[in-house]
């Protein structure tokens, strides 16, 4: 398979393109420049010209899988795209894997990560996950703990907006995971002011996580689910996603082939199955994703 043909499959495939992913790995040296060029073109394009489907989803994960540090800055620029455009580019990986990919491609300079976190025009969930990246890199001895602590302290003054933005959840989480007891007072103030919503987590949750990190400095958070590990093999990891399962594919085909709704609907009262479902609750469709990143879209 030629590199250009592989790139097209990796860009437009609805299912997991296993053959193209394997072929790309065999031609990694040829594919990386094509991947980076595709990312930079997406970033440079005007919002009206960006693809609506997830054109960079598989490329994004392969670069993390390959630990491609040369792509770090391009990916950092990508993650600063406006929310609707980064969602179109990488979809569910915003909340599921963006932090693991960025930690995997880290080139030693944290400034691009800082820039994402501080960019109030970037997606709030991306910004939150980049706080996780900082905690991961400190734990891996790739960043100095005191430098990251200083950045997180400065965020108390510089991080915007200060209302209803999920980046603050990531900020609190990074402080807890790193056991930064010296920042407890500003975290308490953030909770007292309502900057950190209690629907995200409570101050008691923060204290529990902080204490765990202090007592377990070499393993400050549970790792059984792999959420705080570097992104691994693309095929192996994405094969576990519901959106690439046989069940999901069959469901998608049933919906495509379903008859159109009746012209005159029944008079039977209609109930809303999504009523009362919170943004952070499990999605009622059974995908295993949070509602905000599944059927809410």
Coordinates of C-alpha atoms in Angstrom, one line a residue:
X1 CA 0.0 0.0 0.0
X2 CA 1.4 3.4 -1.0
X3 CA 1.8 6.1 1.7
X4 CA -0.8 8.4 0.1
X5 CA -3.3 5.6 0.0
X6 CA -2.6 4.7 3.6
X7 CA -3.1 8.4 4.6
X8 CA -6.5 8.4 2.9
X9 CA -7.6 5.3 4.8
X10 CA -6.3 6.7 8.1
X11 CA -8.2 9.9 7.4
X12 CA -11.6 8.8 6.3
X13 CA -12.2 5.3 7.7
X14 CA -15.3 4.9 9.8
X15 CA -14.0 1.6 11.2
X16 CA -10.7 0.6 12.7
X17 CA -8.4 0.4 9.6
X18 CA -6.1 -2.4 11.0
X19 CA -4.3 -3.1 7.7
X20 CA -3.6 0.6 7.1
X21 CA -2.4 1.0 10.7
X22 CA 0.0 -1.9 10.3
X23 CA 1.2 -0.8 6.9
X24 CA 1.9 2.7 8.3
X25 CA 4.0 1.3 11.1
X26 CA 6.2 -0.5 8.6
X27 CA 6.8 2.8 6.7
X28 CA 7.0 5.0 9.7
X29 CA 9.9 7.1 8.4
X30 CA 7.8 7.9 5.3
X31 CA 4.5 8.5 7.1
X32 CA 5.6 10.8 9.9
X33 CA 6.3 13.8 7.5
X34 CA 3.0 13.2 5.8
X35 CA 1.2 13.1 9.2
X36 CA 2.8 16.3 10.4
X37 CA 2.0 18.0 7.1
X38 CA -1.6 17.0 7.4
X39 CA -1.8 18.3 11.0
X40 CA -0.2 21.6 10.1
X41 CA -2.5 22.0 7.1
X42 CA -5.5 21.4 9.3
X43 CA -4.3 24.0 11.9
X44 CA -3.5 26.6 9.2
X45 CA -6.9 26.2 7.4
X46 CA -9.7 28.6 8.1
X47 CA -12.5 27.2 10.2
X48 CA -14.8 26.9 7.2
X49 CA -12.3 24.7 5.4
X50 CA -11.6 22.2 8.1
X51 CA -12.9 18.7 7.7
X52 CA -16.2 17.8 9.5
X53 CA -15.3 14.2 10.0
X54 CA -12.5 13.1 12.4
X55 CA -9.6 13.4 9.8
X56 CA -6.7 13.2 12.3
X57 CA -8.0 10.6 14.8
X58 CA -5.8 7.7 13.7
X59 CA -2.8 9.9 12.9
X60 CA -3.0 11.4 16.3
X61 CA -2.9 8.0 18.0
X62 CA -0.2 6.6 15.8
X63 CA 2.2 9.5 16.6
X64 CA 1.6 8.8 20.3
X65 CA 2.1 5.0 19.8
X66 CA 5.4 5.8 18.0
X67 CA 6.6 8.2 20.7
X68 CA 7.2 10.7 17.9
X69 CA 8.7 13.7 19.6
X70 CA 9.1 15.5 16.3
X71 CA 5.3 15.9 16.2
X72 CA 4.9 17.3 19.7
X73 CA 4.7 21.0 18.7
X74 CA 2.4 20.3 15.8
X75 CA 0.1 18.3 18.0
X76 CA 0.2 21.1 20.6
X77 CA -0.9 23.6 18.0
X78 CA -3.7 21.2 16.9
X79 CA -5.0 21.0 20.4
X80 CA -5.4 24.8 20.6
X81 CA -7.9 24.7 17.8
X82 CA -11.4 25.9 18.8
X83 CA -13.6 23.3 20.5
X84 CA -15.8 22.3 17.6
X85 CA -12.8 22.0 15.3
X86 CA -10.6 19.9 17.6
X87 CA -13.7 17.7 18.3
X88 CA -14.1 17.2 14.5
X89 CA -10.4 16.3 14.3
X90 CA -9.9 13.8 17.1
X91 CA -13.3 13.2 18.6
X92 CA -13.5 11.1 21.7
X93 CA -9.7 11.2 22.2
X94 CA -10.1 14.7 23.7
X95 CA -11.2 13.2 27.0
X96 CA -10.0 9.6 26.6
X97 CA -6.4 9.7 25.3
X98 CA -5.2 13.2 24.5
X99 CA -3.2 13.4 27.7
X100 CA -1.6 10.0 27.1
X101 CA -0.6 10.9 23.5
X102 CA 0.9 14.2 24.5
X103 CA 2.9 12.7 27.4
X104 CA 4.2 10.1 24.9
X105 CA 5.4 12.6 22.3
X106 CA 6.8 15.2 24.9
X107 CA 10.1 16.6 23.7
X108 CA 11.3 18.1 27.0
X109 CA 9.8 21.6 26.7
X110 CA 6.6 22.1 28.7
X111 CA 5.8 25.5 27.3
X112 CA 3.5 24.2 24.5
X113 CA 1.5 22.3 27.2
X114 CA 1.4 25.5 29.4
X115 CA 0.2 27.4 26.3
X116 CA -2.8 25.0 25.8
X117 CA -3.8 25.2 29.5
X118 CA -3.7 29.0 29.5
X119 CA -5.5 29.4 26.2
X120 CA -9.1 30.2 27.1
X121 CA -10.2 29.7 23.5
X122 CA -9.0 26.1 23.5
X123 CA -11.4 23.3 24.4
X124 CA -11.9 23.2 28.1
X125 CA -11.6 19.4 28.3
X126 CA -8.3 19.4 26.3
X127 CA -7.0 22.1 28.7
X128 CA -8.0 19.9 31.7
X129 CA -6.3 16.9 30.2
X130 CA -3.1 18.8 29.7
X131 CA -3.0 19.4 33.4
X132 CA -2.9 15.6 33.7
X133 CA 0.0 15.6 31.2
X134 CA 2.1 17.8 33.6
X135 CA 1.4 15.4 36.5
X136 CA 2.3 12.4 34.4
X137 CA 5.6 14.0 33.2
X138 CA 6.6 14.9 36.8
X139 CA 5.9 11.3 37.8
X140 CA 8.1 10.1 35.0
X141 CA 10.9 12.5 36.0
X142 CA 10.6 14.3 32.7
X143 CA 9.6 17.6 34.4
X144 CA 10.8 19.2 37.6
X145 CA 8.1 19.0 40.3
X146 CA 8.9 22.5 41.7
X147 CA 8.6 24.1 38.2
X148 CA 5.2 22.5 37.6
X149 CA 4.1 23.5 41.2
X150 CA 5.1 27.1 40.4
X151 CA 3.1 27.0 37.1
X152 CA 0.0 25.6 38.9
X153 CA 0.3 28.3 41.6
X154 CA 0.4 31.0 38.9
X155 CA -2.7 29.5 37.3
X156 CA -4.7 30.6 40.3
X157 CA -4.1 34.2 39.0
X158 CA -3.8 33.7 35.3
X159 CA -6.2 30.9 34.4
X160 CA -9.4 32.0 32.6
X161 CA -12.3 31.9 32.6
X162 CA -13.0 31.6 36.3
X163 CA -16.5 30.3 35.9
X164 CA -18.0 27.1 34.5
X165 CA -14.8 25.9 32.8
X166 CA -13.6 22.3 33.2
X167 CA -10.0 23.2 33.1
X168 CA -10.2 23.9 36.8
X169 CA -11.0 20.3 37.4
X170 CA -7.8 19.3 35.7
X171 CA -5.9 22.0 37.7
X172 CA -7.2 20.6 41.0
X173 CA -6.5 17.0 39.9
X174 CA -2.9 17.8 39.0
X175 CA -2.3 19.4 42.4
X176 CA -3.7 16.4 44.1
X177 CA -1.8 13.9 42.0
X178 CA 1.5 15.6 42.7
X179 CA 0.8 15.9 46.4
X180 CA 1.3 19.7 46.4
X181 CA 0.2 20.3 49.9
X182 CA 1.6 23.8 49.7
X183 CA -1.2 24.7 47.3
X184 CA -4.0 23.5 49.5
X185 CA -5.2 27.0 50.5
X186 CA -5.8 28.2 47.0
X187 CA -7.6 25.0 46.1
X188 CA -9.9 25.5 49.1
X189 CA -10.5 29.0 48.0
X190 CA -11.4 27.8 44.5
X191 CA -14.0 25.4 45.9
X192 CA -15.4 28.1 48.3
X193 CA -15.8 30.5 45.4
X194 CA -17.5 27.9 43.2
X195 CA -14.8 28.0 40.6
X196 CA -14.5 24.2 41.0
X197 CA -18.0 22.8 40.7
X198 CA -19.0 20.2 43.2
X199 CA -20.6 18.3 40.5
X200 CA -17.1 17.6 39.1
X201 CA -15.6 16.6 42.5
X202 CA -15.8 17.6 46.1
X203 CA -13.2 19.2 48.3
X204 CA -13.2 15.9 50.3
X205 CA -12.4 14.0 47.1
X206 CA -9.4 16.4 46.6
X207 CA -8.2 15.9 50.1
X208 CA -8.4 12.1 49.7
X209 CA -6.5 12.1 46.5
X210 CA -3.9 14.5 47.9
X211 CA -3.4 12.4 51.0
X212 CA -3.0 9.3 48.8
X213 CA -0.3 11.0 46.7
X214 CA 1.6 12.2 49.8
X215 CA 1.5 8.7 51.3
X216 CA 2.4 7.0 47.9
X217 CA 4.8 9.3 46.1
X218 CA 6.0 6.7 43.7
X219 CA 2.4 5.7 42.7
X220 CA 0.3 8.8 43.4
X221 CA -2.8 7.5 41.6
X222 CA -4.4 4.1 40.8
X223 CA -3.1 2.8 37.5
X224 CA -5.2 -0.3 37.0
X225 CA -7.2 1.3 34.2
X226 CA -4.1 2.7 32.4
X227 CA -5.6 6.2 32.3
X228 CA -2.3 7.8 33.5
X229 CA 0.1 5.7 31.4
X230 CA 1.6 6.6 28.0
X231 CA -0.5 5.7 25.0
X232 CA 0.4 2.2 23.7
X233 CA -0.3 0.1 20.7
X234 CA -2.9 1.8 18.5
X235 CA -4.7 -1.3 17.3
X236 CA -4.7 -3.0 20.6
X237 CA -6.0 0.1 22.5
X238 CA -8.6 1.3 20.0
X239 CA -9.9 -2.3 19.5
X240 CA -11.4 -2.0 23.0
X241 CA -13.5 1.1 22.1
X242 CA -17.2 0.6 21.8
X243 CA -17.2 2.8 18.6
X244 CA -15.0 0.1 16.9
X245 CA -16.9 -2.9 18.2
X246 CA -19.0 -5.4 16.2
X247 CA -22.0 -4.4 18.3
X248 CA -21.6 -0.7 17.4
X249 CA -21.1 -1.5 13.7
X250 CA -24.2 -3.7 13.7
X251 CA -26.2 -1.0 15.5
X252 CA -25.0 1.6 13.0
X253 CA -26.1 -0.5 10.0
X254 CA -29.5 -1.1 11.6
X255 CA -30.0 2.6 12.0
X256 CA -28.9 3.2 8.4
X257 CA -31.4 0.6 7.1
X258 CA -34.2 1.5 9.4
X259 CA -37.5 2.6 7.7
X260 CA -38.4 6.3 7.9
X261 CA -40.6 7.5 10.7
X262 CA -44.4 7.5 10.1
X263 CA -45.8 10.6 8.4
X264 CA -48.4 10.9 11.2
X265 CA -46.9 9.9 14.5
X266 CA -48.7 8.1 17.3
X267 CA -50.6 10.0 19.9
X268 CA -48.9 7.9 22.6
X269 CA -47.1 10.3 25.0
X270 CA -43.4 10.6 24.3
X271 CA -40.9 10.3 27.2
X272 CA -37.4 11.7 27.0
X273 CA -34.9 9.0 28.0
X274 CA -32.2 11.6 28.5
X275 CA -34.1 13.7 30.9
X276 CA -32.2 14.2 34.1
X277 CA -28.9 12.8 32.7
X278 CA -26.0 14.9 33.7
X279 CA -23.1 15.8 31.4
X280 CA -20.7 13.7 33.4
X281 CA -23.1 10.7 33.9
X282 CA -22.7 7.5 31.8
X283 CA -24.4 7.9 28.5
X284 CA -27.8 6.0 28.4
X285 CA -26.9 4.5 25.0
X286 CA -24.6 2.1 26.8
X287 CA -21.4 3.2 25.0
X288 CA -19.5 3.5 28.3
X289 CA -18.6 7.1 27.5
X290 CA -19.7 10.1 29.5
X291 CA -22.9 11.7 28.2
X292 CA -21.1 15.0 27.3
X293 CA -18.8 13.1 24.9
X294 CA -21.4 10.8 23.4
X295 CA -25.1 11.4 22.6
X296 CA -25.0 14.9 23.9
X297 CA -23.1 15.9 20.8

